PDB file of C-alpha atoms in Angstrom:
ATOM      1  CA  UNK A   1      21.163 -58.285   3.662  1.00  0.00           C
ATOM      2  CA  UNK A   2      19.953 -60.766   5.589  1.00  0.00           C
ATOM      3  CA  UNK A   3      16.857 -62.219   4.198  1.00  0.00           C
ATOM      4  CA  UNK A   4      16.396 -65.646   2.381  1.00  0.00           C
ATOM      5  CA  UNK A   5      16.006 -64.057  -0.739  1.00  0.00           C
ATOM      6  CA  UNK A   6      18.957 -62.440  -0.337  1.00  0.00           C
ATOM      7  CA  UNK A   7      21.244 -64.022  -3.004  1.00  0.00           C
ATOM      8  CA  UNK A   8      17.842 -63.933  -5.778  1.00  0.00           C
ATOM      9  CA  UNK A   9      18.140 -60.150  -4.707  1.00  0.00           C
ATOM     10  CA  UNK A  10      21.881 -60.206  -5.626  1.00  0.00           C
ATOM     11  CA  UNK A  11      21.667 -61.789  -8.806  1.00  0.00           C
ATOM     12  CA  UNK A  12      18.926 -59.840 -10.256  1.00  0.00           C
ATOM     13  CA  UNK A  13      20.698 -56.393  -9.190  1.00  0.00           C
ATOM     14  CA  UNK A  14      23.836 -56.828  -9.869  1.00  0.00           C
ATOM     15  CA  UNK A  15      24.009 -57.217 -13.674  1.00  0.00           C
ATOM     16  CA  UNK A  16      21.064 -55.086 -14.118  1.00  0.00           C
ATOM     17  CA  UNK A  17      23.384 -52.298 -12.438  1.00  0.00           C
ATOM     18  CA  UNK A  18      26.943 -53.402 -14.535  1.00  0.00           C
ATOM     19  CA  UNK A  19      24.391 -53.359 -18.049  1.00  0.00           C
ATOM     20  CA  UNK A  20      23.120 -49.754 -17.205  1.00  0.00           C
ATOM     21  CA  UNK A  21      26.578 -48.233 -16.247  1.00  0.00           C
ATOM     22  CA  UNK A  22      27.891 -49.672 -19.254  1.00  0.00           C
ATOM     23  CA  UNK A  23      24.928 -48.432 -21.563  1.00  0.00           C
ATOM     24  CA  UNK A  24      25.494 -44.490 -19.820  1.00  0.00           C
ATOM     25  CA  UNK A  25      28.762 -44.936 -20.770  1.00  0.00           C
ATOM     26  CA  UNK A  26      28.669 -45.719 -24.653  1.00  0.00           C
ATOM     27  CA  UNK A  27      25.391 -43.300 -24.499  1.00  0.00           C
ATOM     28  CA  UNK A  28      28.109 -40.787 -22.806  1.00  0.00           C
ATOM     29  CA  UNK A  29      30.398 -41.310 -25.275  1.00  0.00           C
ATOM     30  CA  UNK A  30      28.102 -41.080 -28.044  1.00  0.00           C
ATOM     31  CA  UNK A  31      26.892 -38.027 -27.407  1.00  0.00           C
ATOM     32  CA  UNK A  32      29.981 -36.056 -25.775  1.00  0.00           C
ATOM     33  CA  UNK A  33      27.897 -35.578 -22.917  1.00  0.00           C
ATOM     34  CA  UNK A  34      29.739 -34.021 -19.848  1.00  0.00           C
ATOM     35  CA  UNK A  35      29.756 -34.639 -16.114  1.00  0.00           C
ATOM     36  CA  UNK A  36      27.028 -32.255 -15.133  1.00  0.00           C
ATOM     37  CA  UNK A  37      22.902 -32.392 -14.640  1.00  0.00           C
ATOM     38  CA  UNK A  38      20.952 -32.689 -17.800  1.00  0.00           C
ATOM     39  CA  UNK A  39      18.358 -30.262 -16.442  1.00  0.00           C
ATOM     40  CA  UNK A  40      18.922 -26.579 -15.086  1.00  0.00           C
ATOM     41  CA  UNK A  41      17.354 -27.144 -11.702  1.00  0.00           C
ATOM     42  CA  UNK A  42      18.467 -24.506  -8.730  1.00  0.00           C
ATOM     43  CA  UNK A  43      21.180 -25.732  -6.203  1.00  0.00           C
ATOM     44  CA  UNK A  44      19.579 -27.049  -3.160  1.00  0.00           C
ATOM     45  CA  UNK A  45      20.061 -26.538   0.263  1.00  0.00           C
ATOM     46  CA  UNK A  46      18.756 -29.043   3.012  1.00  0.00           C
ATOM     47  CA  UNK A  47      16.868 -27.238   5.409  1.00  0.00           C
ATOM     48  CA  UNK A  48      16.113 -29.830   8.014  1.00  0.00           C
ATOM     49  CA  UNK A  49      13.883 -32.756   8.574  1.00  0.00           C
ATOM     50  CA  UNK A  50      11.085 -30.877   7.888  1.00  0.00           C
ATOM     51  CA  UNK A  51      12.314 -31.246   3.826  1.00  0.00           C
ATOM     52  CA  UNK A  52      11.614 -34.838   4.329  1.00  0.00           C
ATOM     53  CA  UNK A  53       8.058 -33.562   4.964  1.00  0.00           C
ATOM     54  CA  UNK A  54       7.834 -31.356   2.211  1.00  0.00           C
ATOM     55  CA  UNK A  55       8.613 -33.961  -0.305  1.00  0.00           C
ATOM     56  CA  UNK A  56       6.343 -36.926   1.362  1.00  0.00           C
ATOM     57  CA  UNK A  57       3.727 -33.600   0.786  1.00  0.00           C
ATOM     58  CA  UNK A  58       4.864 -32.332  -2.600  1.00  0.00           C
ATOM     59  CA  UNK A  59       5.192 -36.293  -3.727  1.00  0.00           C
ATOM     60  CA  UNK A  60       1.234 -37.034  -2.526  1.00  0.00           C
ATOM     61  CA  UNK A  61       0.248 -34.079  -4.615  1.00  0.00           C
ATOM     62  CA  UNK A  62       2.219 -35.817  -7.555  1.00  0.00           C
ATOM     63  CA  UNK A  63       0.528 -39.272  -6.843  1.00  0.00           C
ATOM     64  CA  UNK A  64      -2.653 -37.221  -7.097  1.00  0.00           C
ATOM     65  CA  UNK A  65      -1.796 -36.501 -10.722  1.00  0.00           C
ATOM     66  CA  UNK A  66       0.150 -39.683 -11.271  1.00  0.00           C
ATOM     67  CA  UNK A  67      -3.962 -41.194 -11.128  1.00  0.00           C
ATOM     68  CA  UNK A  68      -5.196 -38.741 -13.049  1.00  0.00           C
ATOM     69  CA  UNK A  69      -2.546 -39.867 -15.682  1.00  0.00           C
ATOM     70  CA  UNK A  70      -3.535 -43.146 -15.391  1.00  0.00           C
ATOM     71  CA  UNK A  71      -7.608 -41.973 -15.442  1.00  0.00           C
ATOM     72  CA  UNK A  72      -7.065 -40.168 -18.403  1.00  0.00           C
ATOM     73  CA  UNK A  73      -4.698 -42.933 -20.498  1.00  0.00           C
ATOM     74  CA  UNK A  74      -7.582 -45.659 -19.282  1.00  0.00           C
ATOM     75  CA  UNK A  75     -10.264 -43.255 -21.026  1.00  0.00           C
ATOM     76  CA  UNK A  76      -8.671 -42.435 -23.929  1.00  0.00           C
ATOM     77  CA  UNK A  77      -7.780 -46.198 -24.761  1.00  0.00           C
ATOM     78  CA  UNK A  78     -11.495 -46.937 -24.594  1.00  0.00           C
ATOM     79  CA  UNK A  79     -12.420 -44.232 -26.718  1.00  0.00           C
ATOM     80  CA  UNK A  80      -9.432 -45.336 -29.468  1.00  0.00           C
ATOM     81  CA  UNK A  81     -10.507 -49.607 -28.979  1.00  0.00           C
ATOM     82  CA  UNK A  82     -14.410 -48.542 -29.303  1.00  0.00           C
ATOM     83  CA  UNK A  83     -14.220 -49.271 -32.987  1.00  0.00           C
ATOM     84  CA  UNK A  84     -11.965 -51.321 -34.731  1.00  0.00           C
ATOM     85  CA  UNK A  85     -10.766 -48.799 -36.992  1.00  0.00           C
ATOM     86  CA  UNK A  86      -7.431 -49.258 -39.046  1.00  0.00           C
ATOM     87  CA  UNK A  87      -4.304 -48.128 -37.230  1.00  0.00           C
ATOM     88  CA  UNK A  88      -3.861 -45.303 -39.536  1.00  0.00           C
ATOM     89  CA  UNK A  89      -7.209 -43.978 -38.880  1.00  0.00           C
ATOM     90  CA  UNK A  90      -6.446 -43.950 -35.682  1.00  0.00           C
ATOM     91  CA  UNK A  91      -3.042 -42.432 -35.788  1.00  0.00           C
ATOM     92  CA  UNK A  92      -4.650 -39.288 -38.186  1.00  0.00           C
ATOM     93  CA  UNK A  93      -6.671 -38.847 -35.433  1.00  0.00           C
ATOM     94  CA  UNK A  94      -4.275 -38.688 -33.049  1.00  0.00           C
ATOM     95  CA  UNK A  95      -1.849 -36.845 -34.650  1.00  0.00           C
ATOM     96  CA  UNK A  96      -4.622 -34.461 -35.563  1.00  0.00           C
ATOM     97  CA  UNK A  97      -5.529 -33.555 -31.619  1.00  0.00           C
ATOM     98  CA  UNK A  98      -1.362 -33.808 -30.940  1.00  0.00           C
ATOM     99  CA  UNK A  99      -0.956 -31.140 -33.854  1.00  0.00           C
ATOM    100  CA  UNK A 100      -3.583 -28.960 -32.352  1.00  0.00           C
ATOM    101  CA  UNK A 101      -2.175 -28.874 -29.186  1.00  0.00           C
ATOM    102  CA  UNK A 102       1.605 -28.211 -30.060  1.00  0.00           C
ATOM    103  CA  UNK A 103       0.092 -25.449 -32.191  1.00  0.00           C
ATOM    104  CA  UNK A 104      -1.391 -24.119 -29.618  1.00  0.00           C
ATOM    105  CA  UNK A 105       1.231 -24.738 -27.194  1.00  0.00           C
ATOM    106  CA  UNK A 106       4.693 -25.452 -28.593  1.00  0.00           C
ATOM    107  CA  UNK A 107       6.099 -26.601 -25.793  1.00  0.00           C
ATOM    108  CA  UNK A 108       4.127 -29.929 -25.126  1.00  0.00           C
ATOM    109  CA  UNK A 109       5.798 -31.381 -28.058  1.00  0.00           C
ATOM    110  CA  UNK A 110       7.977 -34.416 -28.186  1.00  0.00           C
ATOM    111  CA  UNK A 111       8.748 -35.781 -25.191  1.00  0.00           C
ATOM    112  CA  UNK A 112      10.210 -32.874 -23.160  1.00  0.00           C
ATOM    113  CA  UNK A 113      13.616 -33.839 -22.434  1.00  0.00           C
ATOM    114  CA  UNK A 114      14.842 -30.395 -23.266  1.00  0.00           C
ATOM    115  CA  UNK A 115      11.551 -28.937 -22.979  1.00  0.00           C
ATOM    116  CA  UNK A 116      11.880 -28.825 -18.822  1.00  0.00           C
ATOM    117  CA  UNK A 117      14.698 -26.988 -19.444  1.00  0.00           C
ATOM    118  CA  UNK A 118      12.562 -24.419 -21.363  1.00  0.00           C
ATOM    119  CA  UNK A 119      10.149 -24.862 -18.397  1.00  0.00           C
ATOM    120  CA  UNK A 120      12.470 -23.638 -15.352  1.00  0.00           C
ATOM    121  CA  UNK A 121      14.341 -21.142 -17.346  1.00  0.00           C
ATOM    122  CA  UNK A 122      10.820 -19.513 -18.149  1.00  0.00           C
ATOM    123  CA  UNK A 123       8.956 -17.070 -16.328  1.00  0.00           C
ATOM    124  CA  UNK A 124       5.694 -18.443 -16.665  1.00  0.00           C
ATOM    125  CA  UNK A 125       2.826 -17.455 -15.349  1.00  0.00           C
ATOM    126  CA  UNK A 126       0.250 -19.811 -13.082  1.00  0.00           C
ATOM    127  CA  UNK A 127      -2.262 -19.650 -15.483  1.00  0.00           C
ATOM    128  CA  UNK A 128       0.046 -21.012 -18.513  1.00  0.00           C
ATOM    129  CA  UNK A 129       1.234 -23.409 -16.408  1.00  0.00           C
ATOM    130  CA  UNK A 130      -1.918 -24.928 -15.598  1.00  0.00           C
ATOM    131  CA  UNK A 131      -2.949 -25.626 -19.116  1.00  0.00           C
ATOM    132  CA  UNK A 132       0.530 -27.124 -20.107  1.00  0.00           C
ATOM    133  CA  UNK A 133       0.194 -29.340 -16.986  1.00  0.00           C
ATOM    134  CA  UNK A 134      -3.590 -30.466 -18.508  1.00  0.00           C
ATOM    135  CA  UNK A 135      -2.440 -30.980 -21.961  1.00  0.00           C
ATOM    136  CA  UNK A 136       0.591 -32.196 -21.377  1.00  0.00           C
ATOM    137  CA  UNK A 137      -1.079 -35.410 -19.896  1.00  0.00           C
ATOM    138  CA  UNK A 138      -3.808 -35.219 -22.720  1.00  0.00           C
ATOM    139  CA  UNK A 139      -0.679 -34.980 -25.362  1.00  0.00           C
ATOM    140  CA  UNK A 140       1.232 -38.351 -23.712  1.00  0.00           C
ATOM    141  CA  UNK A 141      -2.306 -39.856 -22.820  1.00  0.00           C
ATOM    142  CA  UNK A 142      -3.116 -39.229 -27.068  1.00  0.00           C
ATOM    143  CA  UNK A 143       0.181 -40.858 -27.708  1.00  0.00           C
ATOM    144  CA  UNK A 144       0.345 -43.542 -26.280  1.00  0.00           C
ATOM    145  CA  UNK A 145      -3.051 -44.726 -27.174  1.00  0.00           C
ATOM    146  CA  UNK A 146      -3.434 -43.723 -30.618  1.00  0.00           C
ATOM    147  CA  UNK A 147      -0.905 -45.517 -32.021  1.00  0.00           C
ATOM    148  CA  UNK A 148       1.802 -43.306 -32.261  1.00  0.00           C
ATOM    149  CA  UNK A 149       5.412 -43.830 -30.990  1.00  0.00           C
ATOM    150  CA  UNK A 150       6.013 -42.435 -27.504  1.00  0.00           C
ATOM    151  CA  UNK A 151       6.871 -43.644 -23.792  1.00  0.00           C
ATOM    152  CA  UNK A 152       5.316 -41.715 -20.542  1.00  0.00           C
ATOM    153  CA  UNK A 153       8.828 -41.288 -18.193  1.00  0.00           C
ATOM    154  CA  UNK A 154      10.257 -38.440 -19.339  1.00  0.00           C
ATOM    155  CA  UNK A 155       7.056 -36.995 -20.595  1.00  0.00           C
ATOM    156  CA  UNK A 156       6.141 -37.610 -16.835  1.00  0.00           C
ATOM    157  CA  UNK A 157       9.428 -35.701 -15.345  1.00  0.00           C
ATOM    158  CA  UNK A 158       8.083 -32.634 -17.373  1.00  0.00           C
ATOM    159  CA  UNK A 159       4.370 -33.155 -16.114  1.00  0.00           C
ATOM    160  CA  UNK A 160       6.487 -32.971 -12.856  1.00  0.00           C
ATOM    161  CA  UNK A 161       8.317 -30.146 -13.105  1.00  0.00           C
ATOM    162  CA  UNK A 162       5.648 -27.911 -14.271  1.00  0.00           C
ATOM    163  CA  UNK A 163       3.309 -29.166 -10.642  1.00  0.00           C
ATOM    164  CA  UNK A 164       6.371 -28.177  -8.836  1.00  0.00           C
ATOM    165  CA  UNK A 165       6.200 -24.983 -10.671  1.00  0.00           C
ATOM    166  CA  UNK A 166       2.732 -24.685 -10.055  1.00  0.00           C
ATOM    167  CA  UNK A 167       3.536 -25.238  -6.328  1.00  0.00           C
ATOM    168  CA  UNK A 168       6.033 -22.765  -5.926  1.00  0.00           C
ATOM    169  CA  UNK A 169       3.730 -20.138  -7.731  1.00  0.00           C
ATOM    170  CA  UNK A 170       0.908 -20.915  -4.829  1.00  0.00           C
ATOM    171  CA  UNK A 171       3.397 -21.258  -2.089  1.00  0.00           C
ATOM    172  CA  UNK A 172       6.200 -19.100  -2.833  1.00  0.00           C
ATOM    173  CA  UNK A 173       8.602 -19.695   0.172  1.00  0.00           C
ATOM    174  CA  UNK A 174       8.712 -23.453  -0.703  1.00  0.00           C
ATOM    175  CA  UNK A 175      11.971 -24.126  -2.394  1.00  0.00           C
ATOM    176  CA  UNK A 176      11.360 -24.440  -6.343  1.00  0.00           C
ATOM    177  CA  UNK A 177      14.065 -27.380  -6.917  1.00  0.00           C
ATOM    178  CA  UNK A 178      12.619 -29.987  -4.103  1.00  0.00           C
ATOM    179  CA  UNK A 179       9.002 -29.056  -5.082  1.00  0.00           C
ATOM    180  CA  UNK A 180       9.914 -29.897  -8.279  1.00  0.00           C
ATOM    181  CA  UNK A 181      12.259 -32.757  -7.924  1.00  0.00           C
ATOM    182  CA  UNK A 182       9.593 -34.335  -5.621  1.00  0.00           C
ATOM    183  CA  UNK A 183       6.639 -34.129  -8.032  1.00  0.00           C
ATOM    184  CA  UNK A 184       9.045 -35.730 -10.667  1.00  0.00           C
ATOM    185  CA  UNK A 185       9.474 -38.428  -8.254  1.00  0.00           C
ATOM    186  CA  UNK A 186       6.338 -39.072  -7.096  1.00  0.00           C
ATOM    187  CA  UNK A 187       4.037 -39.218 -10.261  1.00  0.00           C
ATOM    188  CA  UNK A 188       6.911 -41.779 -12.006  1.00  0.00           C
ATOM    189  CA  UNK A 189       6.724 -44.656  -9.061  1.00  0.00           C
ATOM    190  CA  UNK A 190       3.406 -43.789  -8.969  1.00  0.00           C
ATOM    191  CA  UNK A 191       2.540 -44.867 -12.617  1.00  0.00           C
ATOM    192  CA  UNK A 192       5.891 -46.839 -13.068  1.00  0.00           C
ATOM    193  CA  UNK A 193       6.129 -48.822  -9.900  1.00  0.00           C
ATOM    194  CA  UNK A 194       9.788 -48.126  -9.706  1.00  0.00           C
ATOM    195  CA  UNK A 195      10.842 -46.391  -7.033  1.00  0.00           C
ATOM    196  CA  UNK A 196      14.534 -46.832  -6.813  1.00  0.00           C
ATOM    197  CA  UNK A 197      15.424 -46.892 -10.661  1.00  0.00           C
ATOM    198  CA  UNK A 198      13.245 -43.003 -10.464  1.00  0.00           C
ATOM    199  CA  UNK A 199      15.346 -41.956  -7.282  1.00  0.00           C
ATOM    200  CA  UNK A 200      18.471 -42.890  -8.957  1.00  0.00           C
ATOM    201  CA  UNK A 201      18.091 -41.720 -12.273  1.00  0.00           C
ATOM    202  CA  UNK A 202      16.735 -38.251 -10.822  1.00  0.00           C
ATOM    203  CA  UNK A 203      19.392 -37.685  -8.765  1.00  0.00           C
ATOM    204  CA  UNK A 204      21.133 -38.140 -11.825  1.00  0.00           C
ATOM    205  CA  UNK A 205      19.805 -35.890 -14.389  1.00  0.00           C
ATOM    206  CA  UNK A 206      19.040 -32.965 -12.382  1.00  0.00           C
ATOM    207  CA  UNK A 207      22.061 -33.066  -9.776  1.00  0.00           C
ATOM    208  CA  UNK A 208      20.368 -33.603  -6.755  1.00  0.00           C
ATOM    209  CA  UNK A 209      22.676 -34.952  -4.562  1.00  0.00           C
ATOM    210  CA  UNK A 210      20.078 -35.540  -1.466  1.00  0.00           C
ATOM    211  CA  UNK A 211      18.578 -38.821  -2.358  1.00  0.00           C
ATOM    212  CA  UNK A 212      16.856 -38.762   0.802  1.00  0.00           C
ATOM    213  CA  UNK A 213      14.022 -36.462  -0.140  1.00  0.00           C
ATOM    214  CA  UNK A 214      13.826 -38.229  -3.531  1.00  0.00           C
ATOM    215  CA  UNK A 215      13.300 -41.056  -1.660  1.00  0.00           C
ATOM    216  CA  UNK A 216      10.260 -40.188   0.181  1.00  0.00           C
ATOM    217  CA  UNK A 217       8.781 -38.538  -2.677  1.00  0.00           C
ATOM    218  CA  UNK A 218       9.541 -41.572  -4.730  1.00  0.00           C
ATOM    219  CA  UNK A 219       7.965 -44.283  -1.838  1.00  0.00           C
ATOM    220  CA  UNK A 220       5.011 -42.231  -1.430  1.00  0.00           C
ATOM    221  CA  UNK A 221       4.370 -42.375  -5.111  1.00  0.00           C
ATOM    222  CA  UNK A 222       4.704 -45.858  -4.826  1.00  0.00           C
ATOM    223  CA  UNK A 223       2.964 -46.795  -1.977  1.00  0.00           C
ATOM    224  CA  UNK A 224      -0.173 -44.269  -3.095  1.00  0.00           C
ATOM    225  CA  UNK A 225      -0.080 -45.609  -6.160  1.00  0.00           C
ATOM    226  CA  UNK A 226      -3.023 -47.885  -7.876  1.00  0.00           C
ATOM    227  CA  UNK A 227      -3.480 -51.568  -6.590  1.00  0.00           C
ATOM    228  CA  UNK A 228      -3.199 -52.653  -9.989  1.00  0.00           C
ATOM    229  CA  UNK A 229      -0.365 -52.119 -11.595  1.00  0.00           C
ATOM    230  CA  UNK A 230      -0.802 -49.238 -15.054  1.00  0.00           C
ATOM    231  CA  UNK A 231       2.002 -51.300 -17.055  1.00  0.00           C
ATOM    232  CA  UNK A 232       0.911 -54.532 -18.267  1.00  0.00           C
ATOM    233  CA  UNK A 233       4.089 -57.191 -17.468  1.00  0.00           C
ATOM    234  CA  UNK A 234       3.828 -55.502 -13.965  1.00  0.00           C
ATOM    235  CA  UNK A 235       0.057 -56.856 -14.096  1.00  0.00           C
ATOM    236  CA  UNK A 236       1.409 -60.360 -15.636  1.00  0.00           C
ATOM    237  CA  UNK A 237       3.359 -60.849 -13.190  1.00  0.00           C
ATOM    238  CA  UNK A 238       1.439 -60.195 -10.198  1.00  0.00           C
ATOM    239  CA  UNK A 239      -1.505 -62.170 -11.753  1.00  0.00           C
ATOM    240  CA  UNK A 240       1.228 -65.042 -11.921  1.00  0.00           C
ATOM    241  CA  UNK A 241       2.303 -64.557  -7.911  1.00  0.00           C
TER     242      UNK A 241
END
């Protein structure tokens, strides 16, 4: 690379990539898990350069929702700071609305890991998916504001996968897997700012071995997304710069 950061870039990547193929090993280990995709996606089949299209498309429609994420975390953090009430008023609250909702609809709960396998194995119907996609955000939105234990990546995949779903139900000759994929993509670097570490950790848990299209969907996200940054070190650090 030549740049004259070059060597700053080296350092910093380097061990952070030796640590994580290190940590997927003992979490490999751990957990017997094989050499396959963690989720059930369709094989793909590039098309032409008109995929690369596709996903920029299918990853502005994911930035779309990647701000309405953001929108709807902002407001509910508001509405849970309005009062200083005890954390545990706050988290019977929460967990109250969170119950309600996985009642309602089982499959928002936890944090969907093997939930979006659920998703693209199901035949569900555009109407269904629509309200998981809305209270699946109000669910990790809840979550993460009320107290309660919970992160927003994988939970984000899922929001993801059902848009792609949604996508392929409107437009049925788009292919399901890089509508999906794409969304996934998109509405992580969008929120996350992290558009390689999503690319790469896609490709690897749903077997899609075209990073290319990940890669657009992924950049879009991230170049659509917010000028200030959702996660608060991101926001540190660019108030330090």
């Amino acid at each position: 690379m030549h740049h004259k950061h070059a060597v700053e870039y080296y350092k910093a990547i380097i061990p952070a990539l030796v640590a994580s193929c290190f940590s997927y090993l003992m979490f490999a280990l751990i957990i017997h898990l094989g050499i396959r995709a963690t989720w059930d996606l369709k094989a793909y089949h590039y098309t032409g350069v008109y995929d690369f299209l596709y996903a920029s498309l299918f990853g502005i429609v994911g930035t779309f929702f990647g701000w309405i994420f953001i929108f709807v975390v902002k407001f509910f953090k508001k509405v849970f700071e309005y009062r200083k009430f005890p954390i545990y008023i706050k988290t019977l609250v929460g967990g109250i609305i969170l119950g309600m909702i996985a009642y309602n609809f089982p499959i928002t709960r936890y944090f969907g890991h093997n939930e979006i396998n659920q998703l693209i194995g199901g035949n569900f119907g555009l109407n269904f998916l629509i309200l998981i996609l809305v209270f699946k955000i109000l669910a990790i939105a809840i979550t993460v504001t009320s107290g309660w234990r919970g992160g927003f990546i994988i939970p984000l995949f899922f929001v993801g996968t059902t848009l792609g779903l949604i996508i392929h139900h409107l437009f049925p000759a788009v292919d399901t897997t890089l509508a999906i994929v794409s969304c996934m993509a998109a509405i992580n670097a969008c929120v996350t700012r992290t558009p390689m570490s999503t690319t790469i950790i896609l490709g690897t848990l749903t077997g899609f071995t075209y990073f290319v299209p990940i890669l657009f969907a992924s950049l879009t996200g991230y170049f659509l997304a917010p000028k200030i940054p959702f996660i608060g070190s991101q926001s540190e650090k660019l108030a330090e710069e």
